[in-house]
CSV table of C-alpha atoms and ligand atoms in Angstrom, one decimal:
chain,number,residue,atom,x,y,z
A,20,UNK,CA,0.0,0.0,0.0
A,21,UNK,CA,1.3,3.5,-0.8
A,22,UNK,CA,1.8,5.6,2.3
A,23,UNK,CA,-1.3,7.6,3.3
A,24,UNK,CA,-1.4,11.2,2.3
A,25,UNK,CA,-1.5,13.4,5.4
A,26,UNK,CA,-1.4,17.1,6.3
A,27,UNK,CA,2.2,18.4,6.8
A,28,UNK,CA,3.2,21.4,8.7
A,29,UNK,CA,5.6,23.9,7.2
A,30,UNK,CA,9.0,22.2,7.2
A,31,UNK,CA,10.6,24.7,9.6
A,32,UNK,CA,8.0,23.7,12.3
A,33,UNK,CA,9.5,20.3,12.7
A,34,UNK,CA,12.9,21.9,13.3
A,35,UNK,CA,11.6,23.5,16.5
A,36,UNK,CA,12.9,22.0,19.7
A,37,UNK,CA,9.9,21.9,22.1
A,38,UNK,CA,10.1,24.1,25.3
A,39,UNK,CA,11.0,22.0,28.3
A,40,UNK,CA,9.3,23.4,31.5
A,41,UNK,CA,10.8,23.1,35.0
A,42,UNK,CA,9.9,19.8,36.6
A,43,UNK,CA,7.5,19.9,39.5
A,44,UNK,CA,7.4,16.6,41.4
A,45,UNK,CA,9.8,14.1,42.9
A,46,UNK,CA,9.1,10.6,44.2
A,47,UNK,CA,9.8,11.3,47.9
A,48,UNK,CA,7.6,13.1,50.3
A,49,UNK,CA,9.3,16.5,50.4
A,50,UNK,CA,9.4,18.5,47.2
A,51,UNK,CA,10.8,22.0,47.1
A,52,UNK,CA,10.2,23.4,43.6
A,53,UNK,CA,12.8,26.0,42.6
A,54,UNK,CA,12.8,25.3,38.9
A,55,UNK,CA,10.4,27.8,37.3
A,56,UNK,CA,11.1,31.3,38.9
A,57,UNK,CA,7.6,31.4,40.3
A,58,UNK,CA,7.0,34.0,43.0
A,59,UNK,CA,8.2,32.8,46.4
A,60,UNK,CA,5.0,33.8,48.1
A,61,UNK,CA,2.4,32.2,45.8
A,62,UNK,CA,-0.5,34.3,44.5
A,63,UNK,CA,-1.5,37.4,46.5
A,64,UNK,CA,-4.5,36.6,48.8
A,65,UNK,CA,-6.6,39.3,47.1
A,66,UNK,CA,-5.9,37.7,43.8
A,67,UNK,CA,-6.9,34.2,45.1
A,68,UNK,CA,-10.2,35.6,46.4
A,69,UNK,CA,-10.9,37.5,43.1
A,70,UNK,CA,-10.1,34.5,41.1
A,71,UNK,CA,-12.5,32.3,43.1
A,72,UNK,CA,-15.2,34.9,43.0
A,73,UNK,CA,-15.5,34.5,39.2
A,74,UNK,CA,-16.6,30.9,39.4
A,75,UNK,CA,-20.4,31.5,39.0
A,76,UNK,CA,-19.6,33.7,36.0
A,77,UNK,CA,-17.4,31.3,34.1
A,78,UNK,CA,-20.0,30.8,31.3
A,79,UNK,CA,-19.4,34.4,30.3
A,80,UNK,CA,-16.8,35.4,27.9
A,81,UNK,CA,-14.2,37.7,29.4
A,82,UNK,CA,-13.8,41.4,28.3
A,83,UNK,CA,-11.8,40.8,25.1
A,84,UNK,CA,-10.2,44.2,25.5
A,85,UNK,CA,-9.2,43.6,29.1
A,86,UNK,CA,-10.2,47.2,29.8
A,87,UNK,CA,-10.3,47.2,33.6
A,88,UNK,CA,-7.0,45.2,33.7
A,89,UNK,CA,-5.2,47.7,31.4
A,90,UNK,CA,-6.5,50.6,33.4
A,91,UNK,CA,-5.2,49.0,36.6
A,92,UNK,CA,-1.8,48.3,35.0
A,93,UNK,CA,-1.7,51.9,33.7
A,94,UNK,CA,-2.4,53.3,37.2
A,95,UNK,CA,0.2,51.0,38.9
A,96,UNK,CA,3.0,51.7,36.5
A,97,UNK,CA,2.1,55.2,35.3
A,98,UNK,CA,1.4,54.2,31.7
A,99,UNK,CA,-1.3,55.0,29.2
A,100,UNK,CA,-3.8,52.1,29.1
A,101,UNK,CA,-4.4,52.8,25.4
A,102,UNK,CA,-0.9,51.6,24.8
A,103,UNK,CA,-1.1,48.4,26.7
A,104,UNK,CA,-2.2,45.0,25.3
A,105,UNK,CA,-2.7,42.0,27.5
A,106,UNK,CA,-1.9,38.4,26.6
A,107,UNK,CA,-2.3,34.8,27.6
A,108,UNK,CA,1.1,35.1,29.3
A,109,UNK,CA,3.8,37.3,27.8
A,110,UNK,CA,4.8,34.3,25.7
A,111,UNK,CA,1.5,34.9,23.8
A,112,UNK,CA,2.7,38.5,23.0
A,113,UNK,CA,6.2,37.5,22.1
A,114,UNK,CA,4.8,34.9,19.6
A,115,UNK,CA,2.5,37.5,18.0
A,116,UNK,CA,5.4,39.9,17.6
A,117,UNK,CA,7.5,37.2,15.9
A,118,UNK,CA,4.7,36.1,13.6
A,119,UNK,CA,3.7,39.7,12.7
A,120,UNK,CA,7.1,41.2,12.1
A,121,UNK,CA,9.3,38.3,10.8
A,122,UNK,CA,8.9,35.5,8.3
A,123,UNK,CA,10.8,33.4,5.9
A,124,UNK,CA,14.0,34.9,4.7
A,125,UNK,CA,14.1,37.2,7.7
A,126,UNK,CA,16.4,37.1,10.8
A,127,UNK,CA,15.8,37.7,14.4
A,128,UNK,CA,18.6,38.3,16.9
A,129,UNK,CA,18.9,37.1,20.5
A,130,UNK,CA,21.8,36.7,22.8
A,131,UNK,CA,23.6,33.3,23.1
A,132,UNK,CA,22.0,32.4,26.4
A,133,UNK,CA,18.8,34.5,26.0
A,134,UNK,CA,15.3,33.3,26.9
A,135,UNK,CA,14.7,30.2,24.8
A,136,UNK,CA,11.1,31.1,23.8
A,137,UNK,CA,12.5,33.8,21.4
A,138,UNK,CA,14.0,31.0,19.4
A,139,UNK,CA,10.8,29.0,19.3
A,140,UNK,CA,8.7,32.0,18.3
A,141,UNK,CA,11.2,33.1,15.7
A,142,UNK,CA,11.4,29.6,14.1
A,143,UNK,CA,7.6,29.3,14.2
A,144,UNK,CA,7.5,32.5,12.1
A,145,UNK,CA,9.9,30.8,9.7
A,146,UNK,CA,12.7,33.3,10.4
A,147,UNK,CA,16.4,32.5,11.0
A,148,UNK,CA,17.4,32.9,14.6
A,149,UNK,CA,20.8,34.5,15.0
A,150,UNK,CA,22.6,34.3,18.4
A,151,UNK,CA,25.0,36.9,19.5
A,152,UNK,CA,27.9,35.9,21.8
A,153,UNK,CA,27.7,37.1,25.4
A,154,UNK,CA,30.5,38.4,27.6
A,155,UNK,CA,30.6,37.0,31.2
A,156,UNK,CA,27.0,35.7,30.9
A,157,UNK,CA,25.8,39.1,29.9
A,158,UNK,CA,24.2,40.4,26.7
A,159,UNK,CA,26.9,42.1,24.7
A,160,UNK,CA,25.5,45.2,22.9
A,161,UNK,CA,28.3,45.4,20.4
A,162,UNK,CA,28.1,41.7,19.6
A,163,UNK,CA,24.4,42.0,19.0
A,164,UNK,CA,24.8,45.1,16.8
A,165,UNK,CA,27.5,43.2,14.8
A,166,UNK,CA,24.9,40.6,13.9
A,167,UNK,CA,22.5,43.1,12.3
A,168,UNK,CA,22.0,42.6,8.5
A,169,UNK,CA,19.6,43.8,5.9
A,170,UNK,CA,17.5,40.8,6.9
A,171,UNK,CA,17.2,41.6,10.6
A,172,UNK,CA,13.6,42.3,11.6
A,173,UNK,CA,13.5,41.8,15.4
A,174,UNK,CA,15.9,41.9,18.3
A,175,UNK,CA,14.7,40.2,21.5
A,176,UNK,CA,16.5,41.0,24.7
A,177,UNK,CA,15.4,39.9,28.2
A,178,UNK,CA,16.4,42.5,30.8
A,179,UNK,CA,17.2,41.0,33.3
A,180,UNK,CA,17.9,37.9,31.3
A,181,UNK,CA,16.7,34.4,32.2
A,182,UNK,CA,18.6,32.2,33.0
A,183,UNK,CA,21.8,34.2,33.5
A,184,UNK,CA,20.3,36.9,35.8
A,185,UNK,CA,22.4,39.7,34.3
A,186,UNK,CA,21.1,43.0,33.2
A,187,UNK,CA,21.8,45.8,30.8
A,188,UNK,CA,22.0,49.3,32.3
A,189,UNK,CA,19.9,52.1,31.1
A,190,UNK,CA,22.7,53.5,29.0
A,191,UNK,CA,23.6,50.1,27.5
A,192,UNK,CA,19.9,49.6,26.6
A,193,UNK,CA,19.7,53.0,25.0
A,194,UNK,CA,23.0,52.3,23.1
A,195,UNK,CA,21.5,49.1,21.7
A,196,UNK,CA,18.4,50.9,20.5
A,197,UNK,CA,20.5,53.8,19.0
A,198,UNK,CA,22.7,51.3,17.1
A,199,UNK,CA,19.9,49.4,15.5
A,200,UNK,CA,18.3,50.5,12.2
A,201,UNK,CA,15.1,52.4,12.9
A,202,UNK,CA,13.0,49.8,11.1
A,203,UNK,CA,14.2,46.9,13.3
A,204,UNK,CA,11.8,46.1,16.2
A,205,UNK,CA,13.4,45.9,19.6
A,206,UNK,CA,11.5,43.8,22.1
A,207,UNK,CA,12.6,44.4,25.7
A,208,UNK,CA,11.3,41.5,27.8
A,209,UNK,CA,11.2,42.8,31.4
A,210,UNK,CA,9.6,39.8,33.0
A,211,UNK,CA,11.6,40.3,36.2
A,212,UNK,CA,11.4,44.1,36.3
A,213,UNK,CA,9.6,44.1,39.6
A,214,UNK,CA,12.5,42.4,41.3
A,215,UNK,CA,15.3,44.7,40.2
A,216,UNK,CA,16.8,46.9,42.8
A,217,UNK,CA,19.5,48.7,40.9
A,218,UNK,CA,19.8,52.4,40.3
A,219,UNK,CA,20.8,52.0,36.6
A,220,UNK,CA,17.9,49.7,35.7
A,221,UNK,CA,15.2,50.8,33.3
A,222,UNK,CA,12.4,48.5,32.3
A,223,UNK,CA,12.0,50.0,28.9
A,224,UNK,CA,9.0,52.4,28.9
A,225,UNK,CA,11.1,55.4,28.0
A,226,UNK,CA,12.4,53.8,24.9
A,227,UNK,CA,8.9,52.8,23.9
A,228,UNK,CA,7.8,56.4,24.3
A,229,UNK,CA,10.8,57.7,22.3
A,230,UNK,CA,10.1,56.0,18.9
A,231,UNK,CA,7.6,53.7,17.1
A,232,UNK,CA,10.0,50.7,17.0
A,233,UNK,CA,10.3,49.4,20.6
A,234,UNK,CA,8.0,47.2,22.8
A,235,UNK,CA,8.3,46.3,26.5
A,236,UNK,CA,6.7,43.0,27.6
A,237,UNK,CA,5.9,42.2,31.2
A,238,UNK,CA,4.2,39.4,33.1
A,239,UNK,CA,2.1,38.5,36.2
A,240,UNK,CA,3.9,35.1,36.3
A,241,UNK,CA,6.9,36.0,38.4
A,242,UNK,CA,6.5,38.7,41.1
A,243,UNK,CA,2.7,38.5,41.1
A,244,UNK,CA,2.7,34.7,41.5
A,245,UNK,CA,0.1,34.1,38.8
A,246,UNK,CA,2.0,31.9,36.3
A,247,UNK,CA,-0.9,29.4,36.3
A,248,UNK,CA,-3.4,32.1,35.4
A,249,UNK,CA,-1.4,33.1,32.3
A,250,UNK,CA,-1.4,36.9,32.2
A,251,UNK,CA,1.2,39.0,30.4
A,252,UNK,CA,1.1,42.6,29.1
A,253,UNK,CA,3.1,44.9,26.9
A,254,UNK,CA,3.5,48.6,26.4
A,255,UNK,CA,3.9,49.5,22.8
A,256,UNK,CA,3.7,52.4,20.3
A,257,UNK,CA,0.2,53.0,18.7
A,258,UNK,CA,1.2,51.3,15.3
A,259,UNK,CA,2.2,48.1,17.1
A,260,UNK,CA,-0.9,48.2,19.4
A,261,UNK,CA,-2.9,48.3,16.1
A,262,UNK,CA,-1.1,45.1,14.9
A,263,UNK,CA,-1.9,43.3,18.1
A,264,UNK,CA,-5.5,44.2,17.8
A,265,UNK,CA,-5.7,42.6,14.4
A,266,UNK,CA,-3.9,39.3,15.3
A,267,UNK,CA,-4.6,38.5,18.9
A,268,UNK,CA,-7.1,35.9,20.0
A,269,UNK,CA,-10.4,37.8,20.6
A,270,UNK,CA,-10.6,36.6,24.2
A,271,UNK,CA,-6.9,35.9,24.9
A,272,UNK,CA,-7.0,36.6,28.6
A,273,UNK,CA,-9.3,34.5,30.7
A,274,UNK,CA,-12.1,36.0,32.9
A,275,UNK,CA,-10.6,34.6,36.2
A,276,UNK,CA,-7.1,35.6,35.1
A,277,UNK,CA,-8.2,39.2,34.5
A,278,UNK,CA,-9.9,39.4,37.9
A,279,UNK,CA,-6.9,37.8,39.7
A,280,UNK,CA,-4.4,40.2,38.0
A,281,UNK,CA,-6.4,43.3,38.9
A,282,UNK,CA,-6.6,42.2,42.5
A,283,UNK,CA,-2.9,41.4,42.6
A,284,UNK,CA,-2.1,45.0,41.7
A,285,UNK,CA,-4.1,46.2,44.7
A,286,UNK,CA,-2.4,44.0,47.3
A,287,UNK,CA,-0.7,46.5,49.6
A,288,UNK,CA,3.1,46.3,49.6
A,289,UNK,CA,3.3,43.2,47.5
A,290,UNK,CA,6.1,44.3,45.2
A,291,UNK,CA,8.1,46.0,48.0
A,292,UNK,CA,7.9,43.0,50.3
A,293,UNK,CA,8.7,40.6,47.5
A,294,UNK,CA,11.6,42.6,46.2
A,295,UNK,CA,13.2,43.0,49.7
A,296,UNK,CA,12.8,39.3,50.5
A,297,UNK,CA,14.2,38.3,47.1
A,298,UNK,CA,17.3,40.6,47.3
A,299,UNK,CA,18.1,39.4,50.9
A,300,UNK,CA,17.8,35.7,50.2
A,301,UNK,CA,19.3,35.8,46.7
A,302,UNK,CA,22.4,37.5,48.0
A,303,UNK,CA,22.5,35.2,51.1
A,304,UNK,CA,22.3,32.0,49.0
A,305,UNK,CA,24.9,33.3,46.5
A,306,UNK,CA,27.3,34.0,49.4
A,307,UNK,CA,26.7,30.5,50.9
A,308,UNK,CA,27.4,28.8,47.6
A,309,UNK,CA,30.4,31.0,46.9
A,310,UNK,CA,31.8,30.1,50.3
A,311,UNK,CA,31.6,26.4,49.3
A,312,UNK,CA,33.6,27.0,46.2
A,313,UNK,CA,30.7,27.2,43.7
A,314,UNK,CA,30.8,30.0,41.3
A,315,UNK,CA,27.5,32.1,41.2
A,316,UNK,CA,27.0,34.6,38.4
A,317,UNK,CA,25.7,38.0,39.6
A,318,UNK,CA,21.9,38.2,39.3
A,319,UNK,CA,19.3,40.9,39.7
A,320,UNK,CA,16.3,38.5,39.2
A,321,UNK,CA,14.5,36.0,41.5
A,322,UNK,CA,17.0,33.3,40.7
A,323,UNK,CA,20.7,32.6,40.6
A,324,UNK,CA,22.8,30.8,38.1
A,325,UNK,CA,25.3,28.4,39.8
A,326,UNK,CA,28.2,27.4,37.7
A,327,UNK,CA,29.8,24.0,38.5
A,328,UNK,CA,32.4,24.3,35.8
A,329,UNK,CA,31.6,21.0,34.0
A,330,UNK,CA,28.4,19.3,32.9
A,331,UNK,CA,29.3,16.3,35.0
A,332,UNK,CA,29.6,18.4,38.1
A,333,UNK,CA,26.3,20.2,37.4
A,334,UNK,CA,24.6,16.8,36.9
A,335,UNK,CA,26.0,15.5,40.2
A,336,UNK,CA,24.8,18.6,42.0
A,337,UNK,CA,21.4,18.2,40.5
A,338,UNK,CA,21.2,14.5,41.6
A,339,UNK,CA,22.4,15.5,45.1
A,340,UNK,CA,19.7,18.2,45.4
A,341,UNK,CA,17.0,15.9,44.1
A,342,UNK,CA,17.9,13.2,46.6
A,343,UNK,CA,16.9,15.8,49.2
A,344,UNK,CA,13.7,16.7,47.5
A,345,UNK,CA,14.9,19.9,45.8
A,346,UNK,CA,14.2,20.5,42.2
A,347,UNK,CA,16.2,23.2,40.4
A,348,UNK,CA,16.5,23.9,36.7
A,349,UNK,CA,19.0,22.3,34.3
A,350,UNK,CA,19.9,24.8,31.6
A,351,UNK,CA,21.6,22.7,29.0
A,352,UNK,CA,18.9,23.8,26.6
A,353,UNK,CA,20.3,27.3,27.0
A,354,UNK,CA,23.8,26.2,26.1
A,355,UNK,CA,24.8,26.1,29.8
A,356,UNK,CA,25.1,22.3,30.6
A,357,UNK,CA,27.6,23.2,33.4
A,358,UNK,CA,25.2,25.4,35.3
A,359,UNK,CA,22.0,25.1,37.3
A,360,UNK,CA,19.4,27.8,37.8
A,361,UNK,CA,18.0,28.1,41.3
A,362,UNK,CA,14.8,30.1,42.0
A,363,UNK,CA,14.7,32.1,45.2
A,364,UNK,CA,11.9,30.7,47.3
A,365,UNK,CA,10.8,31.1,50.9
A,366,UNK,CA,13.5,31.4,53.6
A,367,UNK,CA,13.2,27.7,54.6
A,368,UNK,CA,13.5,26.7,50.9
A,369,UNK,CA,16.6,28.8,50.3
A,370,UNK,CA,18.1,27.5,53.6
A,371,UNK,CA,17.4,23.9,52.4
A,372,UNK,CA,19.4,24.5,49.3
A,373,UNK,CA,22.3,25.9,51.3
A,374,UNK,CA,22.2,23.0,53.7
A,375,UNK,CA,22.0,20.4,50.9
A,376,UNK,CA,25.0,22.0,49.2
A,377,UNK,CA,27.0,22.0,52.4
A,378,UNK,CA,27.8,18.3,52.0
A,379,UNK,CA,28.3,18.4,48.2
A,380,UNK,CA,31.7,18.1,46.8
A,381,UNK,CA,32.4,19.0,43.2
A,382,UNK,CA,33.6,15.8,41.5
A,383,UNK,CA,37.3,15.9,40.7
A,384,UNK,CA,38.1,18.5,43.4
B,428,PLP,C1,9.0,33.6,32.6
B,428,PLP,C2,9.4,34.4,31.5
B,428,PLP,C3,8.5,34.8,30.5
B,428,PLP,C4,7.2,34.2,30.3
B,428,PLP,O1,6.2,34.7,31.1
B,428,PLP,P1,4.7,34.3,30.9
B,428,PLP,O2,4.1,35.6,31.1
B,428,PLP,O3,4.4,33.3,31.9
B,428,PLP,O4,4.5,33.8,29.5
B,428,PLP,C5,9.0,35.7,29.5
B,428,PLP,N1,10.2,36.1,29.4
B,428,PLP,C6,11.2,35.7,30.3
B,428,PLP,C7,12.6,36.1,30.2
B,428,PLP,C8,10.8,34.8,31.4
B,428,PLP,O5,11.7,34.3,32.2
């Protein structure tokens, strides 16, 4: 019999390596999950209540324009709600940008250890994904600019970057924008902006205001503890807002998700408390690991990147942590097989990591 005819996706689709999420369960009784950069404190209580209160209304479609949510975001961050679009997570927005601004024959640029979803979205669009070398686990503006060609359509930069934790300063970010051709879209993914406690940090709104070619994406999945509800947003120039309105799913943010996000923004002191906790325990854990001879790259996010020198040593550390019920994130998929990314959780979780690593010896040392 001849082989059956069947639908085939565009050939480039089958070249995409599926995203691998952080694992969540181990066999033993204790599981400390520090593998997905989820907020240490879970969802804000007000968000949980608002989410639950929508249950009797779940037969209703949500407000497709997410009007009340955009207004709440605008109030919180001092931005014009007309220039905000919400998404089913910020991944939804990143994908729409890739598909709308790039296609076959085009190129998108990201840094060597940049957030892996840029690659998936770019390949989905059919574009070639070009990676610029980093310097000391940090986006290198000059290396990125050197990759620009006549085919470049989009540059994606996470600031701070996941999984390295490094950040570009305001002046580096502005230098990147100034060095790009005006017709190249710069996407500044500030998923961890709420955690950053650094005088030279800028989440990106000023660059969005300055020209019609820059977008800032944000999320409720990290500081606001709503990864499971899938709510992202972006701040963009009017022309790009217009593109989103044409291509987005008509109801791309769920009813309970919108309610939870609005309530999360009203939780008193949530960002300040979360940021202070994160800075304290991130720096504490980094110091503990450093004392034990493990290299830790500087991070401004809610995670650290521990560098064990070799893939074997990183695997041994991972096995050692798992044996004690702790799940962290292997980052071989980011070209970093010698590293592990560890999310900053609650105090007892961070202490558990330090205690577990106290009796770990790097193989071969
Ligand atoms: C977690 C993360 C996102 C995805 O956020 P969602 O809003 O949950 O889709 C985007 N960018 C970076 C750099 C992230 O780490």
